[in-house]
Amino acid sequence: MATSTSTTVSLSMPRIPRVRRTPAEIAAASPTVTERKVLLAAPRGYCAGVDRAVVAVEKALEHYGPPVYVRKQIVHNLHVVSELESRGAIFVEENEEVPEGALVVFSAHGVSPAVVQSAADRNLQTIDATCPLVTKVHREAVRFAKNDYEILLIGHEGHEEVEGTYGEAPEVTTIVNNPEEADTVQVKNPDKLIWLSQTTLSVDETMETVRRLRKRFPNLQDPPSDDICYATTNRQAAIKTIAPQSDLVIVVGSANSSNSVRLVEVALDHGAKASYRVDFANEVDEAWFEGVSTVGVTSGASVPEVLVREVVALLAEYGFTDVSEVTTAQEDIIFSLPKEIRGKLKEAGDEERALGGHARP
């Protein structure tokens, strides 16, 4: 049997020193600004599905011991991946990079049946950390395909979640990337057609895509329940509230985090004069503060709160010390850990069974 060369995904936290302009220099460049405040969006940060996936890897390392292999990034956040790497997690792109018989965790974004089968072919032990809300969409795809529906999957081609959902029923699924593609997509039977979506999309853009699709295909059916997850919806609603009041919105999140990137777009679409995404506080450019009196701050659903606090601390250095949290929803969703981990925890007498996005510090 041919052996493959392992290529791990190594993502270290960038902590590059830089020479900043001083708070006095920024204040001098903004002589008309007399009040500086921060609007901190809530909800923000970790959702229940992300928390569940991260804890699944932490518990696997604790009870199985390192190394624990993880297919793709467990969640789309550089800090989280780097922290887990430091504890013994090894991130790989495909199952073929995992030694036969070893333990591999599937990421929160979900995998296709082909990936599950390739793991079985290599006799890998698996822990499925797919977010339950993504699993719901997978099950919808399977059910509607069995009932001879054609599926229009609204999402970004190449995103891991879309690849996983598409893989459930590739023969009858067409990916629609954006509203413009809704105007040209071709279907075989417009009278037996349903749309599903990636869970982390812009709510407004998705609805615009659906509107255009339904204009062409009046019998297009909706999924049984909204596919866009509660956390994505809540974070976008929060940023819509603070964006009109903000001269600048800073979104903490990684470039490959779909929901973080969408938050920047939503902020700009709803009144923010400027909006930028950063992974870490040291990526914030103090020049952004010139002429700014109000800064909105939020974070994507895979971002730990410590990274937001670092941004707020940096803002305080530049005079933005008046911090108000603007809450638009309360989140109390809790998901059980993957069944493979629950069994291991029971054996070890570890009573931690379920975790939610804001239930853990």
mmCIF file of C-alpha atoms in Angstrom:
data_model
loop_
_atom_site.group_PDB
_atom_site.id
_atom_site.type_symbol
_atom_site.label_atom_id
_atom_site.label_comp_id
_atom_site.label_asym_id
_atom_site.label_seq_id
_atom_site.Cartn_x
_atom_site.Cartn_y
_atom_site.Cartn_z
ATOM 1 C CA MET A 1 0.000 0.000 0.000
ATOM 2 C CA ALA A 2 1.349 3.428 -0.927
ATOM 3 C CA THR A 3 2.101 5.786 1.924
ATOM 4 C CA SER A 4 1.154 9.460 1.870
ATOM 5 C CA THR A 5 3.193 12.361 3.153
ATOM 6 C CA SER A 6 1.547 14.134 6.071
ATOM 7 C CA THR A 7 1.103 17.865 5.625
ATOM 8 C CA THR A 8 -0.224 19.407 8.806
ATOM 9 C CA VAL A 9 -1.947 22.754 9.032
ATOM 10 C CA SER A 10 0.263 24.911 11.247
ATOM 11 C CA LEU A 11 -1.174 28.273 12.210
ATOM 12 C CA SER A 12 0.792 30.248 14.766
ATOM 13 C CA MET A 13 -0.621 33.397 16.314
ATOM 14 C CA PRO A 14 0.968 36.452 14.730
ATOM 15 C CA ARG A 15 2.440 38.689 17.426
ATOM 16 C CA ILE A 16 4.497 41.021 15.266
ATOM 17 C CA PRO A 17 5.766 44.113 17.083
ATOM 18 C CA ARG A 18 4.857 47.374 15.431
ATOM 19 C CA VAL A 19 5.471 51.034 16.115
ATOM 20 C CA ARG A 20 2.150 52.731 16.755
ATOM 21 C CA ARG A 21 1.274 56.383 16.635
ATOM 22 C CA THR A 22 0.681 57.579 20.158
ATOM 23 C CA PRO A 23 -2.762 58.371 21.592
ATOM 24 C CA ALA A 24 -1.703 62.039 21.723
ATOM 25 C CA GLU A 25 -0.897 61.996 18.004
ATOM 26 C CA ILE A 26 -4.255 60.463 17.148
ATOM 27 C CA ALA A 27 -6.049 62.973 19.406
ATOM 28 C CA ALA A 28 -4.197 65.830 17.713
ATOM 29 C CA ALA A 29 -5.366 64.539 14.336
ATOM 30 C CA SER A 30 -8.969 64.555 15.620
ATOM 31 C CA PRO A 31 -9.413 67.985 17.244
ATOM 32 C CA THR A 32 -13.211 68.000 16.888
ATOM 33 C CA VAL A 33 -13.724 64.671 18.678
ATOM 34 C CA THR A 34 -14.638 65.339 22.294
ATOM 35 C CA GLU A 35 -16.276 62.036 23.204
ATOM 36 C CA ARG A 36 -14.926 58.543 22.567
ATOM 37 C CA LYS A 37 -17.034 55.480 23.296
ATOM 38 C CA VAL A 38 -17.357 51.800 22.443
ATOM 39 C CA LEU A 39 -20.565 49.930 21.637
ATOM 40 C CA LEU A 40 -19.984 46.261 22.359
ATOM 41 C CA ALA A 41 -22.418 44.031 20.471
ATOM 42 C CA ALA A 42 -24.149 41.162 22.251
ATOM 43 C CA PRO A 43 -24.488 38.377 21.393
ATOM 44 C CA ARG A 44 -20.984 37.926 19.989
ATOM 45 C CA GLY A 45 -18.320 35.241 19.968
ATOM 46 C CA TYR A 46 -18.661 31.536 20.638
ATOM 47 C CA CYS A 47 -21.874 29.799 19.691
ATOM 48 C CA ALA A 48 -22.952 26.455 21.129
ATOM 49 C CA GLY A 49 -21.789 24.466 18.089
ATOM 50 C CA VAL A 50 -18.306 25.996 18.193
ATOM 51 C CA ASP A 51 -18.003 25.476 21.937
ATOM 52 C CA ARG A 52 -19.070 21.845 21.528
ATOM 53 C CA ALA A 53 -16.490 21.198 18.807
ATOM 54 C CA VAL A 54 -13.609 22.860 20.657
ATOM 55 C CA VAL A 55 -14.427 21.017 23.883
ATOM 56 C CA ALA A 56 -14.621 17.751 21.923
ATOM 57 C CA VAL A 57 -10.972 18.175 20.875
ATOM 58 C CA GLU A 58 -9.936 19.282 24.372
ATOM 59 C CA LYS A 59 -11.604 16.249 25.931
ATOM 60 C CA ALA A 60 -10.143 13.908 23.297
ATOM 61 C CA LEU A 61 -6.649 15.200 24.130
ATOM 62 C CA GLU A 62 -7.360 14.805 27.845
ATOM 63 C CA HIS A 63 -8.790 11.277 27.743
ATOM 64 C CA TYR A 64 -7.107 9.684 24.705
ATOM 65 C CA GLY A 65 -3.849 11.626 24.922
ATOM 66 C CA PRO A 66 -2.009 13.365 22.105
ATOM 67 C CA PRO A 67 -1.697 13.290 19.244
ATOM 68 C CA VAL A 68 -5.314 13.799 18.242
ATOM 69 C CA TYR A 69 -5.754 14.407 14.525
ATOM 70 C CA VAL A 70 -8.351 16.913 13.320
ATOM 71 C CA ARG A 71 -9.528 17.030 9.717
ATOM 72 C CA LYS A 72 -9.494 20.693 8.627
ATOM 73 C CA GLN A 73 -9.627 23.476 11.210
ATOM 74 C CA ILE A 74 -11.978 22.404 14.003
ATOM 75 C CA VAL A 75 -13.491 25.913 13.754
ATOM 76 C CA HIS A 76 -12.375 28.823 11.594
ATOM 77 C CA ASN A 77 -10.233 30.742 14.069
ATOM 78 C CA LEU A 78 -6.444 31.069 14.097
ATOM 79 C CA HIS A 79 -6.184 31.501 17.873
ATOM 80 C CA VAL A 80 -8.258 28.402 18.640
ATOM 81 C CA VAL A 81 -6.304 26.253 16.181
ATOM 82 C CA SER A 82 -2.975 27.470 17.552
ATOM 83 C CA GLU A 83 -4.008 26.819 21.161
ATOM 84 C CA LEU A 84 -5.123 23.264 20.356
ATOM 85 C CA GLU A 85 -1.927 22.629 18.390
ATOM 86 C CA SER A 86 0.080 23.608 21.462
ATOM 87 C CA ARG A 87 -1.768 20.911 23.421
ATOM 88 C CA GLY A 88 -1.105 18.128 20.906
ATOM 89 C CA ALA A 89 -3.757 18.422 18.199
ATOM 90 C CA ILE A 90 -2.522 17.846 14.644
ATOM 91 C CA PHE A 91 -4.588 19.493 11.920
ATOM 92 C CA VAL A 92 -4.622 17.827 8.518
ATOM 93 C CA GLU A 93 -6.414 18.467 5.253
ATOM 94 C CA GLU A 94 -7.541 14.917 4.466
ATOM 95 C CA ASN A 95 -7.938 11.519 6.129
ATOM 96 C CA GLU A 96 -5.073 10.131 4.035
ATOM 97 C CA GLU A 97 -2.667 12.191 6.158
ATOM 98 C CA VAL A 98 -3.784 10.404 9.347
ATOM 99 C CA PRO A 99 -1.917 7.209 10.291
ATOM 100 C CA GLU A 100 -4.082 4.106 9.852
ATOM 101 C CA GLY A 101 -5.989 3.239 13.011
ATOM 102 C CA ALA A 102 -5.432 6.661 14.625
ATOM 103 C CA LEU A 103 -8.058 8.992 16.104
ATOM 104 C CA VAL A 104 -9.433 11.793 13.922
ATOM 105 C CA VAL A 105 -11.994 14.476 14.764
ATOM 106 C CA PHE A 106 -14.278 15.837 12.046
ATOM 107 C CA SER A 107 -14.657 19.612 12.250
ATOM 108 C CA ALA A 108 -17.765 21.585 13.211
ATOM 109 C CA HIS A 109 -18.459 22.295 9.527
ATOM 110 C CA GLY A 110 -19.415 18.698 8.743
ATOM 111 C CA VAL A 111 -18.190 16.156 6.195
ATOM 112 C CA SER A 112 -19.643 14.273 3.255
ATOM 113 C CA PRO A 113 -20.415 10.534 3.301
ATOM 114 C CA ALA A 114 -17.335 10.033 1.122
ATOM 115 C CA VAL A 115 -15.120 11.432 3.904
ATOM 116 C CA VAL A 116 -16.784 9.148 6.463
ATOM 117 C CA GLN A 117 -16.182 6.178 4.175
ATOM 118 C CA SER A 118 -12.526 7.074 3.604
ATOM 119 C CA ALA A 119 -12.026 7.142 7.383
ATOM 120 C CA ALA A 120 -13.599 3.691 7.668
ATOM 121 C CA ASP A 121 -11.367 2.405 4.852
ATOM 122 C CA ARG A 122 -8.312 3.483 6.845
ATOM 123 C CA ASN A 123 -9.686 1.980 10.068
ATOM 124 C CA LEU A 124 -9.629 5.386 11.754
ATOM 125 C CA GLN A 125 -11.311 6.038 15.066
ATOM 126 C CA THR A 126 -13.592 9.021 14.501
ATOM 127 C CA ILE A 127 -15.239 11.703 16.596
ATOM 128 C CA ASP A 128 -17.859 13.672 14.701
ATOM 129 C CA ALA A 129 -17.864 17.250 16.004
ATOM 130 C CA THR A 130 -20.230 18.505 13.290
ATOM 131 C CA CYS A 131 -22.497 21.255 14.631
ATOM 132 C CA PRO A 132 -25.986 19.781 15.168
ATOM 133 C CA LEU A 133 -27.468 22.619 13.114
ATOM 134 C CA VAL A 134 -25.271 21.622 10.167
ATOM 135 C CA THR A 135 -26.277 17.986 10.684
ATOM 136 C CA LYS A 136 -29.887 19.112 10.398
ATOM 137 C CA VAL A 137 -29.214 20.513 6.929
ATOM 138 C CA HIS A 138 -27.466 17.273 5.922
ATOM 139 C CA ARG A 139 -30.514 15.283 6.961
ATOM 140 C CA GLU A 140 -32.772 17.598 5.009
ATOM 141 C CA ALA A 141 -30.654 17.063 1.894
ATOM 142 C CA VAL A 142 -30.854 13.287 2.264
ATOM 143 C CA ARG A 143 -34.603 13.313 2.910
ATOM 144 C CA PHE A 144 -35.491 15.555 -0.002
ATOM 145 C CA ALA A 145 -33.207 13.696 -2.387
ATOM 146 C CA LYS A 146 -34.968 10.433 -1.471
ATOM 147 C CA ASN A 147 -38.283 12.118 -2.276
ATOM 148 C CA ASP A 148 -37.015 13.045 -5.759
ATOM 149 C CA TYR A 149 -36.573 16.758 -5.086
ATOM 150 C CA GLU A 150 -33.949 18.840 -6.811
ATOM 151 C CA ILE A 151 -31.986 20.885 -4.266
ATOM 152 C CA LEU A 152 -30.680 24.412 -4.717
ATOM 153 C CA LEU A 153 -27.991 24.806 -2.058
ATOM 154 C CA ILE A 154 -27.358 28.502 -1.310
ATOM 155 C CA GLY A 155 -23.785 28.850 -0.134
ATOM 156 C CA HIS A 156 -20.185 29.488 -1.067
ATOM 157 C CA GLU A 157 -18.701 26.808 -3.266
ATOM 158 C CA GLY A 158 -15.499 25.462 -1.729
ATOM 159 C CA HIS A 159 -16.539 26.201 1.867
ATOM 160 C CA GLU A 160 -16.186 23.059 3.983
ATOM 161 C CA GLU A 161 -19.793 23.161 5.161
ATOM 162 C CA VAL A 162 -21.100 23.425 1.608
ATOM 163 C CA GLU A 163 -18.848 20.576 0.459
ATOM 164 C CA GLY A 164 -20.232 18.364 3.215
ATOM 165 C CA THR A 165 -23.892 19.147 2.507
ATOM 166 C CA TYR A 166 -23.436 18.874 -1.255
ATOM 167 C CA GLY A 167 -21.827 15.467 -0.754
ATOM 168 C CA GLU A 168 -25.029 14.071 0.759
ATOM 169 C CA ALA A 169 -26.871 14.277 -2.585
ATOM 170 C CA PRO A 170 -24.527 15.498 -5.342
ATOM 171 C CA GLU A 171 -26.630 14.095 -8.193
ATOM 172 C CA VAL A 172 -29.571 16.373 -7.414
ATOM 173 C CA THR A 173 -27.874 19.387 -5.801
ATOM 174 C CA THR A 174 -26.806 22.641 -7.442
ATOM 175 C CA ILE A 175 -24.851 25.282 -5.520
ATOM 176 C CA VAL A 176 -26.049 28.880 -5.828
ATOM 177 C CA ASN A 177 -23.278 31.217 -4.661
ATOM 178 C CA ASN A 178 -25.076 34.564 -4.690
ATOM 179 C CA PRO A 179 -28.200 36.422 -5.870
ATOM 180 C CA GLU A 180 -26.730 36.933 -9.335
ATOM 181 C CA GLU A 181 -26.411 33.184 -9.876
ATOM 182 C CA ALA A 182 -30.079 32.817 -8.941
ATOM 183 C CA ASP A 183 -30.868 34.597 -12.208
ATOM 184 C CA THR A 184 -29.083 32.006 -14.347
ATOM 185 C CA VAL A 185 -29.194 28.660 -12.530
ATOM 186 C CA GLN A 186 -30.871 25.880 -14.503
ATOM 187 C CA VAL A 187 -33.080 23.163 -13.019
ATOM 188 C CA LYS A 188 -34.624 19.991 -14.409
ATOM 189 C CA ASN A 189 -38.026 20.095 -12.726
ATOM 190 C CA PRO A 190 -39.122 23.507 -11.418
ATOM 191 C CA ASP A 191 -42.221 21.949 -9.854
ATOM 192 C CA LYS A 192 -40.258 19.750 -7.443
ATOM 193 C CA LEU A 193 -37.606 22.076 -6.153
ATOM 194 C CA ILE A 194 -36.411 23.073 -2.669
ATOM 195 C CA TRP A 195 -33.710 25.392 -1.372
ATOM 196 C CA LEU A 196 -31.342 24.761 1.518
ATOM 197 C CA SER A 197 -28.508 26.998 2.726
ATOM 198 C CA GLN A 198 -25.149 27.204 4.397
ATOM 199 C CA THR A 199 -25.716 28.098 8.060
ATOM 200 C CA THR A 200 -23.358 31.097 8.208
ATOM 201 C CA LEU A 201 -24.550 33.314 5.365
ATOM 202 C CA SER A 202 -25.792 36.878 5.366
ATOM 203 C CA VAL A 203 -29.481 36.664 6.207
ATOM 204 C CA ASP A 204 -30.362 39.557 3.893
ATOM 205 C CA GLU A 205 -28.359 38.236 0.935
ATOM 206 C CA THR A 206 -29.810 34.750 1.353
ATOM 207 C CA MET A 207 -33.347 36.096 1.333
ATOM 208 C CA GLU A 208 -32.549 38.130 -1.776
ATOM 209 C CA THR A 209 -31.257 34.966 -3.451
ATOM 210 C CA VAL A 210 -34.440 33.130 -2.497
ATOM 211 C CA ARG A 211 -36.566 36.021 -3.781
ATOM 212 C CA ARG A 212 -34.876 35.885 -7.159
ATOM 213 C CA LEU A 213 -35.119 32.108 -7.324
ATOM 214 C CA ARG A 214 -38.826 32.176 -6.506
ATOM 215 C CA LYS A 215 -39.412 34.801 -9.181
ATOM 216 C CA ARG A 216 -38.132 32.291 -11.727
ATOM 217 C CA PHE A 217 -39.456 29.159 -10.004
ATOM 218 C CA PRO A 218 -42.769 29.996 -8.257
ATOM 219 C CA ASN A 219 -43.135 26.467 -6.855
ATOM 220 C CA LEU A 220 -39.790 26.584 -5.059
ATOM 221 C CA GLN A 221 -40.284 25.184 -1.552
ATOM 222 C CA ASP A 222 -38.716 26.419 1.677
ATOM 223 C CA PRO A 223 -36.846 24.127 4.084
ATOM 224 C CA PRO A 224 -38.914 22.939 7.067
ATOM 225 C CA SER A 225 -37.047 25.394 9.300
ATOM 226 C CA ASP A 226 -34.541 28.195 8.790
ATOM 227 C CA ASP A 227 -31.125 26.786 7.853
ATOM 228 C CA ILE A 228 -29.174 29.905 8.853
ATOM 229 C CA CYS A 229 -28.175 29.243 12.445
ATOM 230 C CA TYR A 230 -29.426 31.235 15.415
ATOM 231 C CA ALA A 231 -25.934 32.537 16.202
ATOM 232 C CA THR A 232 -25.372 33.916 12.708
ATOM 233 C CA THR A 233 -28.792 35.589 12.766
ATOM 234 C CA ASN A 234 -28.305 37.036 16.257
ATOM 235 C CA ARG A 235 -24.841 38.438 15.571
ATOM 236 C CA GLN A 236 -26.018 40.090 12.381
ATOM 237 C CA ALA A 237 -29.045 41.564 14.165
ATOM 238 C CA ALA A 238 -26.772 42.983 16.876
ATOM 239 C CA ILE A 239 -24.438 44.621 14.379
ATOM 240 C CA LYS A 240 -27.400 46.091 12.496
ATOM 241 C CA THR A 241 -28.379 47.835 15.745
ATOM 242 C CA ILE A 242 -25.014 49.407 16.501
ATOM 243 C CA ALA A 243 -23.767 50.072 12.940
ATOM 244 C CA PRO A 244 -25.845 53.254 12.367
ATOM 245 C CA GLN A 245 -24.353 54.739 15.551
ATOM 246 C CA SER A 246 -20.767 53.790 14.725
ATOM 247 C CA ASP A 247 -18.091 55.709 12.892
ATOM 248 C CA LEU A 248 -16.036 52.507 12.886
ATOM 249 C CA VAL A 249 -16.924 48.838 13.423
ATOM 250 C CA ILE A 250 -14.210 46.318 14.284
ATOM 251 C CA VAL A 251 -15.093 42.656 13.768
ATOM 252 C CA VAL A 252 -12.847 40.124 15.471
ATOM 253 C CA GLY A 253 -12.614 36.929 13.428
ATOM 254 C CA SER A 254 -10.503 35.032 10.914
ATOM 255 C CA ALA A 255 -10.497 35.563 7.160
ATOM 256 C CA ASN A 256 -11.836 32.047 6.466
ATOM 257 C CA SER A 257 -14.711 32.511 8.917
ATOM 258 C CA SER A 258 -17.747 33.093 6.719
ATOM 259 C CA ASN A 259 -19.891 34.545 9.492
ATOM 260 C CA SER A 260 -17.122 36.967 10.555
ATOM 261 C CA VAL A 261 -16.647 38.248 7.005
ATOM 262 C CA ARG A 262 -20.413 38.682 6.674
ATOM 263 C CA LEU A 263 -20.459 40.854 9.824
ATOM 264 C CA VAL A 264 -18.158 43.379 8.140
ATOM 265 C CA GLU A 265 -20.479 43.498 5.135
ATOM 266 C CA VAL A 266 -23.594 43.840 7.299
ATOM 267 C CA ALA A 267 -22.027 46.689 9.286
ATOM 268 C CA LEU A 268 -21.255 48.635 6.109
ATOM 269 C CA ASP A 269 -24.677 47.918 4.634
ATOM 270 C CA HIS A 270 -26.416 49.241 7.762
ATOM 271 C CA GLY A 271 -24.722 52.557 8.327
ATOM 272 C CA ALA A 272 -21.205 52.070 9.680
ATOM 273 C CA LYS A 273 -18.858 54.607 8.124
ATOM 274 C CA ALA A 274 -16.025 52.069 8.112
ATOM 275 C CA SER A 275 -15.628 48.432 9.138
ATOM 276 C CA TYR A 276 -12.623 46.130 9.364
ATOM 277 C CA ARG A 277 -11.963 42.518 10.356
ATOM 278 C CA VAL A 278 -8.964 41.560 12.506
ATOM 279 C CA ASP A 279 -7.750 38.310 14.025
ATOM 280 C CA PHE A 280 -5.925 40.016 16.866
ATOM 281 C CA ALA A 281 -5.750 43.430 18.520
ATOM 282 C CA ASN A 282 -2.252 44.014 17.118
ATOM 283 C CA GLU A 283 -3.788 44.090 13.634
ATOM 284 C CA VAL A 284 -5.900 47.147 14.476
ATOM 285 C CA ASP A 285 -4.543 50.243 12.724
ATOM 286 C CA GLU A 286 -4.705 53.260 15.041
ATOM 287 C CA ALA A 287 -5.165 55.465 11.991
ATOM 288 C CA TRP A 288 -8.711 54.091 11.869
ATOM 289 C CA PHE A 289 -9.454 56.132 15.020
ATOM 290 C CA GLU A 290 -8.884 59.523 13.396
ATOM 291 C CA GLY A 291 -12.086 61.556 13.567
ATOM 292 C CA VAL A 292 -13.920 58.683 15.243
ATOM 293 C CA SER A 293 -16.093 59.158 18.307
ATOM 294 C CA THR A 294 -17.936 55.808 18.404
ATOM 295 C CA VAL A 295 -16.466 52.368 17.716
ATOM 296 C CA GLY A 296 -18.664 49.286 17.428
ATOM 297 C CA VAL A 297 -17.040 45.972 18.351
ATOM 298 C CA THR A 298 -18.255 42.450 17.716
ATOM 299 C CA SER A 299 -16.859 39.008 16.940
ATOM 300 C CA GLY A 300 -17.698 35.977 14.849
ATOM 301 C CA ALA A 301 -19.208 32.792 16.242
ATOM 302 C CA SER A 302 -15.846 30.992 16.466
ATOM 303 C CA VAL A 303 -14.004 33.728 18.392
ATOM 304 C CA PRO A 304 -13.076 33.366 22.096
ATOM 305 C CA GLU A 305 -13.919 36.371 24.241
ATOM 306 C CA VAL A 306 -10.290 36.988 25.220
ATOM 307 C CA LEU A 307 -9.595 38.315 21.711
ATOM 308 C CA VAL A 308 -12.433 40.840 21.988
ATOM 309 C CA ARG A 309 -11.168 41.983 25.375
ATOM 310 C CA GLU A 310 -7.733 42.639 23.881
ATOM 311 C CA VAL A 311 -9.317 44.909 21.239
ATOM 312 C CA VAL A 312 -11.331 46.750 23.904
ATOM 313 C CA ALA A 313 -8.141 47.211 25.952
ATOM 314 C CA LEU A 314 -6.350 48.687 22.924
ATOM 315 C CA LEU A 315 -9.248 51.061 22.320
ATOM 316 C CA ALA A 316 -9.021 52.202 25.937
ATOM 317 C CA GLU A 317 -5.384 53.190 25.369
ATOM 318 C CA TYR A 318 -6.627 55.606 22.711
ATOM 319 C CA GLY A 319 -9.275 57.185 24.889
ATOM 320 C CA PHE A 320 -12.239 54.915 24.122
ATOM 321 C CA THR A 321 -12.941 54.138 27.760
ATOM 322 C CA ASP A 322 -16.728 54.517 27.801
ATOM 323 C CA VAL A 323 -17.862 50.966 26.963
ATOM 324 C CA SER A 324 -21.551 50.055 26.659
ATOM 325 C CA GLU A 325 -22.808 46.586 25.840
ATOM 326 C CA VAL A 326 -25.763 46.615 23.445
ATOM 327 C CA THR A 327 -27.769 43.406 23.866
ATOM 328 C CA THR A 328 -30.308 42.403 21.226
ATOM 329 C CA ALA A 329 -30.878 38.740 22.159
ATOM 330 C CA GLN A 330 -30.177 36.207 24.890
ATOM 331 C CA GLU A 331 -28.655 32.850 23.957
ATOM 332 C CA ASP A 332 -29.085 29.738 26.088
ATOM 333 C CA ILE A 333 -28.647 26.978 23.489
ATOM 334 C CA ILE A 334 -26.855 23.883 24.818
ATOM 335 C CA PHE A 335 -25.615 20.934 22.750
ATOM 336 C CA SER A 336 -24.457 17.565 24.068
ATOM 337 C CA LEU A 337 -20.906 16.567 23.248
ATOM 338 C CA PRO A 338 -20.373 14.007 20.431
ATOM 339 C CA LYS A 339 -21.493 10.536 21.451
ATOM 340 C CA GLU A 340 -17.979 9.105 21.121
ATOM 341 C CA ILE A 341 -16.693 11.606 23.695
ATOM 342 C CA ARG A 342 -19.681 11.134 26.012
ATOM 343 C CA GLY A 343 -18.925 7.413 26.215
ATOM 344 C CA LYS A 344 -15.289 8.067 27.048
ATOM 345 C CA LEU A 345 -16.229 10.634 29.696
ATOM 346 C CA LYS A 346 -18.653 8.197 31.309
ATOM 347 C CA GLU A 347 -15.916 5.586 31.562
ATOM 348 C CA ALA A 348 -13.606 8.130 33.192
ATOM 349 C CA GLY A 349 -16.239 9.506 35.569
ATOM 350 C CA ASP A 350 -16.075 12.951 33.954
ATOM 351 C CA GLU A 351 -19.521 14.460 34.481
ATOM 352 C CA GLU A 352 -19.268 17.283 31.927
ATOM 353 C CA ARG A 353 -21.938 16.392 29.386
ATOM 354 C CA ALA A 354 -23.178 19.486 27.549
ATOM 355 C CA LEU A 355 -21.922 22.958 26.815
ATOM 356 C CA GLY A 356 -23.335 26.095 25.262
ATOM 357 C CA GLY A 357 -21.823 29.138 23.622
ATOM 358 C CA HIS A 358 -21.912 31.418 26.664
ATOM 359 C CA ALA A 359 -22.091 28.729 29.337
ATOM 360 C CA ARG A 360 -18.315 28.410 29.673
ATOM 361 C CA PRO A 361 -15.803 31.167 30.498
#
